[in-house]
Coordinates of C-alpha atoms in Angstrom, one line a residue:
M13 CA 10.9 36.4 -6.6
A14 CA 12.8 33.2 -7.2
L15 CA 10.6 30.0 -7.5
N16 CA 12.2 27.1 -5.8
R17 CA 12.0 23.5 -7.1
R18 CA 9.3 22.4 -4.7
D19 CA 7.1 25.3 -5.4
F20 CA 7.5 24.9 -9.1
I21 CA 6.5 21.2 -8.9
N22 CA 3.5 21.8 -6.7
R23 CA 2.1 24.9 -8.4
S24 CA 2.2 23.1 -11.7
A25 CA 0.4 20.1 -10.2
A26 CA -2.2 22.2 -8.6
T27 CA -3.2 23.6 -11.9
G28 CA -3.7 20.1 -13.3
A29 CA -1.1 20.6 -16.0
G30 CA 1.2 17.7 -17.1
L31 CA 4.8 18.8 -17.3
A32 CA 8.3 17.5 -17.9
L33 CA 10.8 18.6 -15.3
T34 CA 14.4 18.5 -16.5
G35 CA 17.3 18.7 -14.1
A36 CA 20.9 17.9 -14.7
V37 CA 22.0 15.3 -12.1
G38 CA 25.6 16.3 -12.5
T39 CA 28.6 15.0 -14.3
A40 CA 28.7 11.3 -14.4
A41 CA 31.5 9.5 -12.7
A42 CA 33.9 7.9 -15.2
S43 CA 34.0 4.2 -15.5
P44 CA 37.4 2.4 -15.0
A45 CA 37.8 1.9 -18.7
E46 CA 37.0 5.6 -19.4
A47 CA 39.5 6.7 -16.7
A48 CA 42.2 4.5 -18.2
D49 CA 41.6 6.2 -21.6
H50 CA 42.1 9.6 -20.1
R51 CA 45.3 8.5 -18.3
H52 CA 46.8 7.4 -21.6
G53 CA 45.9 10.6 -23.4
H54 CA 42.9 9.2 -25.3
E55 CA 40.2 11.9 -25.2
H56 CA 37.6 10.3 -27.6
P57 CA 34.0 10.4 -26.2
P58 CA 32.7 7.2 -24.6
K59 CA 30.6 4.8 -26.8
T60 CA 29.1 3.1 -23.8
F61 CA 27.6 4.3 -20.5
S62 CA 25.8 2.8 -17.6
L63 CA 23.3 4.1 -15.0
R64 CA 21.4 2.8 -12.1
V65 CA 17.8 3.4 -10.8
L66 CA 17.0 2.5 -7.2
G67 CA 13.4 1.8 -6.1
T68 CA 11.3 1.4 -3.0
T69 CA 7.6 0.8 -2.7
D70 CA 4.8 0.5 -0.1
L71 CA 6.9 2.2 2.7
H72 CA 3.6 2.8 4.6
G73 CA 4.9 5.3 7.0
H74 CA 8.0 3.3 8.1
A75 CA 10.7 5.8 8.7
L76 CA 12.6 3.7 11.3
N77 CA 13.0 0.1 12.1
W78 CA 10.3 0.3 14.8
D79 CA 7.0 -1.4 15.5
Y80 CA 4.6 1.1 17.3
F81 CA 2.2 -1.7 18.1
T82 CA 4.8 -3.7 20.1
N83 CA 6.8 -0.7 21.2
A84 CA 10.0 -2.4 20.1
A85 CA 12.4 -2.7 17.2
Y86 CA 10.6 -4.4 14.3
D87 CA 11.0 -8.1 13.9
D88 CA 9.2 -11.0 12.1
A89 CA 9.6 -14.7 11.6
T90 CA 12.3 -14.2 8.9
H91 CA 14.0 -11.3 10.8
N92 CA 13.2 -8.6 8.2
D93 CA 14.1 -5.0 9.0
V94 CA 12.0 -2.0 7.9
G95 CA 12.2 1.7 7.4
L96 CA 13.8 4.5 5.4
A97 CA 16.8 4.8 7.8
K98 CA 17.8 1.2 6.7
I99 CA 17.0 2.0 3.1
A100 CA 19.2 5.1 3.3
T101 CA 22.2 2.9 4.1
L102 CA 21.5 0.6 1.2
V103 CA 21.0 3.6 -1.1
A104 CA 24.3 5.2 0.0
G105 CA 26.1 1.9 -0.9
A106 CA 24.5 1.5 -4.2
R107 CA 25.3 5.1 -5.2
Q108 CA 28.9 4.7 -4.1
E109 CA 29.2 1.7 -6.4
K110 CA 27.8 3.2 -9.5
G111 CA 28.5 6.9 -8.9
H112 CA 26.1 9.4 -7.3
D113 CA 25.7 11.4 -10.6
R114 CA 24.5 8.4 -12.5
T115 CA 22.1 7.0 -9.9
L116 CA 18.4 7.9 -9.6
L117 CA 16.1 7.0 -6.7
I118 CA 12.3 6.5 -7.1
D119 CA 9.3 5.1 -5.2
A120 CA 6.1 3.3 -6.3
G121 CA 3.7 4.7 -3.8
D122 CA 1.8 4.1 -0.5
I123 CA 4.0 6.4 1.6
I124 CA 1.9 8.2 4.1
Q125 CA -0.3 5.6 5.6
G126 CA 0.4 2.5 7.6
T127 CA 2.0 3.2 11.0
Q128 CA 1.0 5.2 14.0
L129 CA 3.8 7.6 13.0
S130 CA 2.1 8.5 9.7
Y131 CA -1.3 8.4 11.3
Y132 CA -0.3 10.9 14.0
Y133 CA 0.8 13.5 11.4
A134 CA -2.4 13.0 9.4
R135 CA -5.0 13.0 12.2
V136 CA -3.6 13.9 15.6
E137 CA -1.3 16.7 14.6
P138 CA -1.9 17.0 10.8
I139 CA 0.6 18.6 8.5
T140 CA -0.6 21.7 6.8
G141 CA 2.0 22.4 4.1
A142 CA 5.5 23.4 3.4
H143 CA 5.7 26.7 5.1
K144 CA 4.1 26.2 8.5
G145 CA 3.1 23.5 11.0
P146 CA 4.7 20.1 11.6
R147 CA 6.8 18.4 9.0
H148 CA 5.9 14.9 7.9
P149 CA 8.6 12.5 9.0
M150 CA 8.4 10.6 5.7
A151 CA 9.0 13.9 3.8
L152 CA 11.9 14.7 6.1
A153 CA 13.5 11.3 5.4
M154 CA 12.8 11.1 1.7
N155 CA 14.1 14.6 1.1
H156 CA 17.3 13.7 2.9
L157 CA 17.6 10.6 0.7
K158 CA 17.2 12.9 -2.4
Y159 CA 14.4 10.9 -4.0
D160 CA 14.0 12.0 -7.6
A161 CA 10.3 11.0 -7.9
A162 CA 7.5 8.9 -6.4
A163 CA 4.3 7.5 -7.8
L164 CA 1.1 8.0 -5.8
G165 CA -0.3 4.9 -4.2
N166 CA -4.0 4.3 -3.3
H167 CA -3.3 4.8 0.4
E168 CA -2.1 8.3 -0.3
F169 CA -5.8 9.2 -0.6
N170 CA -6.9 7.7 2.7
Y171 CA -6.7 11.0 4.5
G172 CA -8.3 13.1 1.8
I173 CA -6.8 15.3 -1.0
P174 CA -6.0 18.3 1.2
L175 CA -3.6 16.2 3.4
L176 CA -2.1 14.7 0.3
R177 CA -1.5 18.2 -1.1
A178 CA 0.1 19.3 2.1
F179 CA 2.5 16.3 1.9
Q180 CA 3.2 17.1 -1.7
E181 CA 4.2 20.6 -0.7
Q182 CA 6.7 19.2 1.8
C183 CA 8.4 17.0 -0.7
D184 CA 11.5 18.1 -2.7
F185 CA 10.5 15.7 -5.4
P186 CA 7.4 15.3 -7.6
L187 CA 4.5 12.9 -6.8
L188 CA 3.7 11.4 -10.2
A189 CA 0.3 10.0 -11.4
A190 CA -0.4 10.1 -15.1
N191 CA -3.8 8.4 -14.5
A192 CA -5.0 10.6 -11.6
V193 CA -7.0 13.3 -13.5
D194 CA -9.4 16.1 -12.7
A195 CA -12.9 14.6 -12.8
K196 CA -14.3 17.5 -14.8
T197 CA -11.5 18.5 -17.2
L198 CA -9.7 15.1 -17.3
R199 CA -6.4 17.0 -17.2
P200 CA -3.6 15.6 -15.0
A201 CA -4.1 16.5 -11.3
F202 CA -0.5 15.6 -10.6
P203 CA 2.6 15.7 -12.7
P204 CA 2.4 12.6 -15.0
Y205 CA 6.2 12.3 -15.5
L206 CA 9.6 13.6 -14.9
V207 CA 12.6 13.8 -17.3
K208 CA 16.1 13.7 -15.8
E209 CA 19.3 14.5 -17.7
I210 CA 22.4 12.6 -16.8
R211 CA 25.5 14.3 -18.2
V212 CA 28.1 12.3 -20.1
E213 CA 31.4 14.0 -20.8
G214 CA 31.9 14.4 -24.5
R215 CA 28.5 13.1 -25.5
P216 CA 24.9 14.3 -25.3
A217 CA 23.3 13.8 -21.9
V218 CA 21.3 10.6 -21.3
K219 CA 17.7 11.5 -20.9
V220 CA 15.7 9.4 -18.5
G221 CA 11.9 9.6 -18.5
I222 CA 10.1 8.5 -15.3
L223 CA 6.3 7.9 -15.8
G224 CA 4.2 7.5 -12.7
L225 CA 1.0 5.4 -12.6
T226 CA -1.4 4.8 -9.7
N227 CA -4.2 2.4 -9.0
P228 CA -7.7 2.7 -10.6
G229 CA -9.1 1.1 -7.4
I230 CA -8.8 4.5 -5.6
A231 CA -12.1 5.3 -7.2
V232 CA -13.6 2.4 -5.2
W233 CA -11.6 2.3 -2.0
D234 CA -11.5 6.1 -1.4
K235 CA -14.7 7.0 -3.1
A236 CA -15.7 9.4 -0.2
N237 CA -12.5 11.4 -0.7
V238 CA -12.2 11.5 -4.5
Q239 CA -15.7 11.2 -6.0
G240 CA -16.5 14.2 -8.2
K241 CA -13.0 15.5 -7.8
L242 CA -10.6 13.0 -9.4
A243 CA -10.9 10.1 -11.9
F244 CA -8.5 7.2 -12.4
P245 CA -8.2 5.9 -15.9
G246 CA -6.4 2.6 -16.6
L247 CA -2.6 2.2 -16.4
V248 CA -2.3 0.8 -20.0
E249 CA -4.5 3.5 -21.4
Q250 CA -2.5 6.3 -19.9
A251 CA 0.9 4.7 -20.5
K252 CA -0.1 4.6 -24.2
V253 CA -0.5 8.4 -24.1
Y254 CA 2.6 9.3 -22.2
V255 CA 5.3 6.9 -23.2
P256 CA 5.3 8.2 -26.8
K257 CA 5.5 11.7 -25.3
L258 CA 8.5 10.8 -23.3
R259 CA 10.2 9.3 -26.4
A260 CA 9.2 12.4 -28.4
L261 CA 11.0 14.5 -25.8
G262 CA 14.1 12.6 -26.6
C263 CA 14.2 10.2 -23.6
D264 CA 16.8 7.5 -24.1
V265 CA 15.5 5.5 -21.2
V266 CA 11.9 5.1 -20.0
I267 CA 11.1 3.6 -16.7
C268 CA 7.6 3.4 -15.1
T269 CA 6.9 3.5 -11.4
D270 CA 3.5 1.7 -11.1
H271 CA 1.5 1.3 -7.9
S272 CA 0.0 -1.8 -9.4
G273 CA 0.8 -5.5 -9.2
L274 CA 1.8 -7.8 -12.0
D275 CA -0.8 -10.4 -12.8
G276 CA -3.8 -8.6 -14.2
S277 CA -6.0 -9.6 -11.2
T278 CA -8.6 -7.3 -9.6
S279 CA -10.1 -7.4 -6.2
Y280 CA -13.0 -5.0 -6.9
G281 CA -14.8 -6.9 -9.7
D282 CA -16.3 -4.7 -12.4
A283 CA -16.7 -1.7 -10.1
V284 CA -14.3 0.1 -12.4
P285 CA -13.4 -1.0 -15.9
Y286 CA -9.7 -1.2 -15.4
P287 CA -7.6 -3.9 -13.8
E288 CA -6.0 -3.4 -10.4
N289 CA -2.8 -5.2 -11.0
A290 CA -1.8 -4.1 -14.5
S291 CA 2.0 -3.7 -14.6
S292 CA 2.6 -6.8 -16.7
L293 CA -0.1 -5.6 -19.1
V294 CA 1.7 -2.2 -19.4
A295 CA 4.9 -4.0 -20.2
Q296 CA 3.2 -6.2 -22.8
Q297 CA 1.0 -3.7 -24.5
V298 CA 2.9 -0.4 -24.4
P299 CA 6.0 -0.2 -26.6
G300 CA 8.9 2.0 -25.5
I301 CA 9.3 1.0 -21.9
D302 CA 12.6 -0.3 -20.6
A303 CA 11.8 -1.1 -17.0
I304 CA 9.0 -0.9 -14.4
L305 CA 9.2 -0.5 -10.7
V306 CA 6.2 -2.4 -9.4
G307 CA 4.2 -1.8 -6.2
H308 CA 0.9 -2.4 -4.3
T309 CA 1.0 -6.2 -3.9
H310 CA 3.5 -6.4 -1.0
V311 CA 5.5 -9.3 -2.6
E312 CA 9.1 -9.6 -3.5
R313 CA 9.9 -10.0 -7.2
P314 CA 13.6 -9.3 -7.7
Q315 CA 13.4 -9.5 -11.5
T316 CA 10.5 -10.4 -13.8
L317 CA 10.9 -10.3 -17.6
V318 CA 8.0 -9.5 -19.8
V319 CA 8.1 -9.4 -23.6
N320 CA 6.4 -6.5 -25.4
Q321 CA 3.9 -7.8 -27.9
Q322 CA 4.6 -5.1 -30.5
T323 CA 8.4 -4.7 -30.4
G324 CA 9.5 -8.1 -29.0
R325 CA 11.8 -6.3 -26.6
T326 CA 12.1 -7.5 -23.0
V327 CA 10.9 -5.2 -20.2
V328 CA 12.4 -5.7 -16.8
L329 CA 10.1 -5.4 -13.8
S330 CA 11.1 -5.5 -10.1
E331 CA 9.1 -5.2 -6.9
P332 CA 10.9 -4.8 -3.6
L333 CA 9.4 -6.1 -0.5
Y334 CA 7.2 -3.6 1.4
W335 CA 7.9 -1.3 4.4
G336 CA 11.5 -0.7 3.2
M337 CA 12.5 -4.3 3.7
R338 CA 14.1 -4.4 0.3
L339 CA 15.6 -2.0 -2.3
S340 CA 15.3 -2.7 -6.0
V341 CA 18.4 -2.0 -8.1
F342 CA 18.0 -1.6 -11.8
D343 CA 21.2 -1.4 -13.9
F344 CA 21.1 0.0 -17.4
D345 CA 23.8 -0.4 -20.1
L346 CA 23.7 2.0 -23.0
E347 CA 25.6 2.4 -26.3
F348 CA 25.9 5.6 -28.4
E349 CA 24.6 4.7 -31.9
H350 CA 23.4 6.8 -34.8
G351 CA 23.7 10.0 -32.8
R352 CA 21.8 8.9 -29.7
W353 CA 22.0 6.6 -26.7
Q354 CA 20.4 3.2 -27.0
V355 CA 19.6 0.8 -24.1
T356 CA 21.5 -2.5 -24.7
S357 CA 20.7 -4.3 -21.4
V358 CA 18.7 -4.0 -18.2
T359 CA 19.0 -6.1 -15.1
A360 CA 17.4 -5.9 -11.7
E361 CA 17.9 -7.3 -8.2
V362 CA 16.8 -6.5 -4.7
R363 CA 18.9 -5.8 -1.6
N364 CA 17.9 -6.7 1.9
A365 CA 17.6 -4.0 4.6
N366 CA 18.5 -6.4 7.4
T367 CA 22.1 -6.5 6.1
V368 CA 22.9 -2.9 7.1
E369 CA 22.6 -0.5 10.0
E370 CA 20.3 2.4 10.2
D371 CA 21.6 5.7 8.8
P372 CA 22.1 7.8 12.0
V373 CA 21.3 11.0 10.1
V374 CA 17.8 9.8 9.1
A375 CA 17.3 8.6 12.7
R376 CA 18.2 12.0 14.0
L377 CA 16.0 13.8 11.4
V378 CA 12.8 12.1 12.6
H379 CA 13.8 11.6 16.3
D380 CA 11.5 14.2 17.8
E381 CA 8.5 13.1 15.7
H382 CA 9.2 9.5 16.6
Q383 CA 9.4 10.2 20.3
K384 CA 6.2 12.2 20.3
V385 CA 4.3 9.3 18.7
V386 CA 5.9 6.7 21.1
G387 CA 4.4 8.8 23.9
Y388 CA 1.1 9.0 22.2
V389 CA 0.6 5.3 21.5
N390 CA 1.7 4.2 25.0
Q391 CA -0.9 6.2 26.9
V392 CA -3.3 4.0 28.9
V393 CA -6.9 4.1 27.6
G394 CA -8.6 1.4 29.7
S395 CA -8.3 -2.1 31.1
C396 CA -9.2 -5.7 30.1
S397 CA -10.4 -8.4 32.5
E398 CA -8.6 -11.2 30.6
A399 CA -6.0 -11.4 27.8
M400 CA -7.2 -11.7 24.2
S401 CA -5.1 -12.9 21.3
A402 CA -5.6 -13.0 17.5
A403 CA -3.2 -15.9 17.0
E404 CA -6.0 -18.4 16.2
S405 CA -8.5 -15.9 14.7
T406 CA -8.0 -17.2 11.1
Y407 CA -9.5 -20.6 11.9
K408 CA -11.4 -20.2 15.2
D409 CA -14.1 -17.9 16.7
T410 CA -12.0 -15.7 19.1
P411 CA -13.1 -12.9 21.5
I412 CA -10.7 -10.4 20.0
V413 CA -12.4 -10.4 16.6
D414 CA -15.8 -10.5 18.4
F415 CA -14.8 -7.4 20.2
I416 CA -14.2 -5.5 16.9
N417 CA -17.6 -6.6 15.8
L418 CA -19.2 -5.6 19.1
V419 CA -17.9 -2.1 18.8
Q420 CA -19.0 -1.8 15.2
A421 CA -22.5 -3.1 15.8
D422 CA -23.0 -0.9 18.8
T423 CA -21.8 2.1 16.8
V424 CA -24.2 1.4 13.9
R425 CA -27.1 0.8 16.3
A426 CA -26.5 4.2 17.9
G427 CA -26.2 5.8 14.5
L428 CA -29.6 4.3 13.4
A429 CA -31.5 5.2 16.5
G430 CA -34.6 7.2 15.7
T431 CA -34.5 6.2 12.0
A432 CA -36.7 3.9 9.9
Y433 CA -34.0 1.3 10.2
A434 CA -33.6 1.2 14.0
S435 CA -35.6 -2.0 14.3
L436 CA -33.6 -4.0 11.9
P437 CA -31.0 -6.5 13.4
V438 CA -27.4 -5.4 13.0
L439 CA -24.7 -7.8 11.8
S440 CA -21.1 -6.8 11.6
E441 CA -18.0 -8.0 9.6
A442 CA -14.4 -8.0 10.8
S443 CA -11.2 -9.6 9.5
P444 CA -8.2 -11.0 11.4
F445 CA -6.0 -8.2 10.1
S446 CA -3.0 -9.1 12.3
R447 CA -2.3 -12.5 13.7
T448 CA 0.0 -10.9 16.3
A449 CA -2.7 -8.5 17.7
A450 CA -3.3 -8.9 21.4
I451 CA -5.0 -7.2 24.3
P452 CA -3.3 -7.9 27.7
A453 CA -5.1 -8.5 30.9
G454 CA -4.9 -5.3 33.1
Q455 CA -4.0 -1.9 31.7
V456 CA -4.6 -1.4 28.0
S457 CA -2.7 1.2 26.0
L458 CA -3.7 3.0 22.9
R459 CA -1.2 1.0 20.8
D460 CA -2.8 -2.3 22.1
V461 CA -6.2 -1.3 20.8
A462 CA -4.9 0.3 17.6
G463 CA -3.1 -3.0 16.8
L464 CA -6.4 -4.7 16.3
Y465 CA -7.2 -2.5 13.3
V466 CA -4.2 -1.7 11.3
Y467 CA -6.0 0.1 8.4
E468 CA -7.6 3.5 8.2
N469 CA -11.0 2.2 7.3
T470 CA -14.2 3.9 8.2
L471 CA -17.6 2.4 9.0
D472 CA -20.6 2.1 6.8
A473 CA -24.0 0.4 7.3
K474 CA -25.8 -1.4 4.4
I475 CA -29.0 -3.4 3.9
L476 CA -28.6 -7.0 2.9
T477 CA -31.2 -9.8 2.8
G478 CA -30.8 -13.1 4.5
A479 CA -30.0 -14.7 1.1
Q480 CA -27.4 -12.1 0.5
V481 CA -25.8 -12.7 3.9
K482 CA -25.4 -16.3 3.1
D483 CA -23.8 -15.4 -0.3
Y484 CA -21.5 -13.1 1.6
L485 CA -20.4 -15.8 4.0
E486 CA -19.9 -18.3 1.1
W487 CA -17.6 -15.8 -0.6
S488 CA -15.7 -15.4 2.7
A489 CA -15.4 -19.2 3.3
A490 CA -13.5 -19.6 0.0
Y491 CA -10.5 -18.5 2.1
F492 CA -10.2 -22.1 3.4
V493 CA -8.5 -24.9 1.5
Q494 CA -10.9 -27.8 0.7
T495 CA -10.0 -30.6 3.1
A496 CA -11.4 -34.1 3.0
P497 CA -13.1 -35.4 6.2
D498 CA -10.4 -38.0 6.9
A499 CA -7.4 -35.8 5.9
P500 CA -4.9 -34.6 8.5
V501 CA -5.4 -31.0 9.5
D502 CA -2.5 -28.5 9.7
V503 CA -3.8 -25.1 10.8
T504 CA -0.9 -23.4 9.0
K505 CA -2.1 -24.8 5.7
I506 CA -5.9 -24.7 5.7
T507 CA -6.2 -20.9 5.2
N508 CA -5.3 -18.4 2.5
A509 CA -6.6 -20.6 -0.4
N510 CA -5.8 -19.2 -3.8
N511 CA -3.5 -16.7 -2.1
T512 CA -6.5 -14.9 -0.4
P513 CA -5.0 -12.5 2.2
D514 CA -6.2 -12.5 5.8
Y515 CA -7.8 -9.1 5.3
S516 CA -10.1 -10.5 2.7
Y517 CA -11.6 -13.1 5.1
D518 CA -14.6 -11.8 7.0
V519 CA -16.2 -13.1 10.2
L520 CA -19.8 -12.1 10.8
S521 CA -21.3 -11.4 14.2
G522 CA -25.1 -11.4 14.8
V523 CA -25.6 -14.8 13.2
S524 CA -24.2 -18.3 13.9
Y525 CA -22.9 -20.6 11.2
D526 CA -20.7 -23.5 10.3
I527 CA -18.1 -23.6 7.5
D528 CA -17.8 -27.1 6.1
I529 CA -14.3 -27.1 4.5
S530 CA -14.8 -30.6 3.1
Q531 CA -17.1 -29.0 0.5
P532 CA -16.1 -26.9 -2.5
A533 CA -16.1 -23.2 -2.3
G534 CA -19.6 -21.8 -2.7
S535 CA -21.3 -24.7 -0.8
R536 CA -19.8 -24.5 2.6
I537 CA -22.1 -22.5 4.9
T538 CA -24.5 -24.6 7.0
A539 CA -26.6 -24.1 10.1
L540 CA -26.9 -20.4 9.4
T541 CA -29.1 -19.1 12.2
F542 CA -30.3 -15.8 13.7
G543 CA -31.6 -15.7 17.2
G544 CA -31.6 -19.5 17.3
A545 CA -33.8 -19.9 14.1
P546 CA -32.7 -20.5 10.5
V547 CA -32.1 -17.2 8.7
D548 CA -35.0 -16.2 6.5
P549 CA -33.7 -15.5 3.0
A550 CA -36.1 -12.7 2.6
A551 CA -35.4 -11.0 5.9
S552 CA -33.6 -7.7 6.0
F553 CA -30.4 -7.1 8.0
V554 CA -28.1 -4.1 8.5
L555 CA -24.5 -5.0 8.0
A556 CA -21.8 -2.9 9.7
V557 CA -19.0 -3.0 7.1
N558 CA -15.8 -1.1 6.6
N559 CA -15.6 1.3 3.7
Y560 CA -13.1 -0.8 1.7
R561 CA -15.4 -3.7 1.7
S562 CA -18.5 -1.5 1.2
G563 CA -16.9 0.0 -1.9
G564 CA -16.2 -3.4 -3.5
G565 CA -12.9 -4.3 -2.0
S566 CA -12.1 -8.1 -2.3
N567 CA -15.2 -8.3 -4.6
Y568 CA -17.7 -9.5 -2.0
P569 CA -21.1 -10.0 -3.6
H570 CA -24.0 -7.6 -3.1
V571 CA -22.5 -5.2 -0.6
A572 CA -21.1 -2.6 -3.1
A573 CA -24.6 -2.2 -4.7
A574 CA -26.5 -2.4 -1.4
T575 CA -28.5 0.5 0.1
S576 CA -26.4 2.6 2.5
V577 CA -28.3 3.7 5.6
W578 CA -25.5 5.2 7.7
S579 CA -21.8 6.0 7.5
S580 CA -19.0 7.6 9.6
S581 CA -16.0 9.6 8.6
D582 CA -14.0 8.5 11.7
E583 CA -11.6 5.6 11.4
I584 CA -12.8 2.3 12.9
R585 CA -9.6 2.2 14.9
N586 CA -10.5 5.5 16.6
T587 CA -14.0 4.2 17.2
I588 CA -12.6 1.2 19.1
I589 CA -10.3 3.4 21.1
A590 CA -13.2 5.7 22.0
W591 CA -15.3 2.8 23.1
V592 CA -12.6 1.6 25.5
Q593 CA -12.1 5.0 26.9
A594 CA -15.9 5.4 27.4
H595 CA -16.5 2.0 28.9
G596 CA -13.2 1.8 30.9
T597 CA -13.0 -2.0 30.9
I598 CA -13.1 -4.7 28.2
D599 CA -14.8 -7.8 29.5
P600 CA -14.6 -10.7 27.0
S601 CA -17.2 -12.7 28.9
S602 CA -19.9 -10.1 28.0
F603 CA -19.8 -10.5 24.2
G604 CA -19.4 -13.1 21.5
G605 CA -22.7 -15.1 22.0
D606 CA -23.0 -15.8 18.3
T607 CA -20.5 -18.4 17.1
W608 CA -19.0 -19.8 13.9
R609 CA -16.9 -22.9 13.6
L610 CA -15.1 -25.0 11.0
T611 CA -16.5 -28.5 10.3
R612 CA -16.0 -31.4 7.9
A613 CA -19.1 -33.3 7.0
G614 CA -20.8 -31.8 10.1
V615 CA -18.0 -32.8 12.5
P616 CA -16.3 -29.8 14.2
L617 CA -12.5 -29.5 13.5
F618 CA -11.9 -28.2 17.0
G619 CA -13.7 -29.2 20.2

C-alpha cells in the first residue's frame, strides 16, 4: 500500500525519530539573464542562482480577517488586517515575482490557539485526525497555501498532545521541533528538520535545510500536558547538534524557524535552565546558519543582523507581526563555486497584509467552519444589569476585572469545600488581558464573556503568606512608570514600564491596597489590608491563580514554588461562561468591595 507524504511525516514523528525529508520543489524558473543566454544559444550552466523563503508566525487561529469577539471584520488603531486568507494573497504575489519553484513557505509556530475558531475545533467539536471527524480550518488553509514546514509554538501544547497529534495528521507539511524530545529516551518527538531540493538546470540542486526550534518555556507553561512525556532542551544546544547534521547532508542553505524571541530574556526565571528568547543567541553561537525566522514575541522586526561569533558571518533574522498581519520575505543569492552552491547574500523584509484583498479560495475553504463558530459565539448566555468596560483597567480598579476575580474566587472556594483549606481566605489574581473587552447592559453573548479572557489558561489554587502576597503585589506594581508627585500624568504613558505587557500585570481581589507610583519598583505597595486590618505577614491565604502564572510565567515571586491545594483542567474562560449561565445575571453592584488605587505620596491619582 502506498504511503502518502502526510502519513510518512506523521508516522516518523510518532516514533520519535529525527529524519530529513527531501522533495524536489520543481524546476526553477529562469532568471532574465539566464533566459537571454538561452535565446542567444548559450547553454552554459548558470553560475548564480536566487531563491526566496517566505515566513509567518504566531497566526493564533486567524484564518480570516475576522474578530470573533466583536463579530466584525478585524480592525485596530493602525488598521492592520489579519488571517491566512490575506497572507495567501501576499504569498501568491511573492511567488509570482521569484518563481513558484524557487520559493519556500514556512511558519514559526503558535498556529492552533488564539481565536474562537481554533478553540471550537479543540474543545467544542475537537478534531480527531486526518481520516475522520472535522478538519481544522488552519490545516485546511495552510495545506492550500502549500506550506513546506512549520515550527511548533508553545501554544500548540495548550490543548494537550493528542489534539496536537491530530492537527499534525491533518497537515500536508511537517511540524518541526528539534528541541521537543521524548522525556524518557530524549529522542526527537517531532521531525527536527526538513531538507528541500530546488532544481537548477545544468547544475546540482540547491539543498535548503530548515531546522525547527520551539520554546523551552513549554515545560513551565504547559506542565500539566507535557510533564513526564516531553522535555524541551535549549535552542542553542539543539541547534549545535542539528546544524552540523544539515551541513553534512549537503545543505547549501540553512534557515531556522524559531518560536523564540531575539533578546535573550526570560519570563519564567530559573524554572528551566534555558532562555525563553534565544534566537539572537542561536545566530551568535551556532555557526552554519544563514537566516532565522523569529516568532513568539509578537513584534515586527523586518530585518535584524547578528554576527556569528565563530565565523564572523552575518545571520539575517526577521520576525513578521503576529496573526498574519505581516509576511516575512527572505531573499538568498547564491554562487556556484568549487563544485557547490555558496550563499553570497541574504536580505529580509516584511509585507503588510492590509495592502491586499483576501484570497477567495481560502475564504471558501473555511467558510462552513467559520459560520459554525459565528453561530456558536453569538448565542446568548445571560444578561448584565449595567455595562462594564476594560478600557481603564490598566490603571483603575474596574468592575470588569473584579468580575473575573469574583468567578475565580467562588470557583476555588467551592473546590476547597470540605478540605483542610476551606477556612482560609481566598484571594484571586486577574490581568487586563484586553483593553477593548466589554460586557454590554442587557443580553450577554458567549463572545462577550469569552472576550474577557482571551487565553486558554486553567485555574490553580496555591498557598501564600501575607508577606508573600505583598511581594507578589510589588512585582506586579513594577508595571507602572515611576512618576514624581508633581509631574503631569498621561494615562497612556504610565503603564507598561520596561515593556511589561498587560498580561503580566496582576490585580488582586480579597485585599485592598495602594500603589504609590512616585516610589521605585519594589517599594510601592502601601495600605495593604484584609478585612479592614493590616495584612499579617505570617497569615496564610489561598491564591486563585491561572496556570501560566502558577507555573512561573512572568516570573512572579513565590507562586511557582508554593503549595498547590486545588486545580482545574477547565479553561477559566469556560468557567466564567458557566458562571453566567448558572446565575443568569451579572450585577456589578454586588461585587468588587475590595479596592486598589494608584497614588503618589499618598495622594490618589484619580478621585
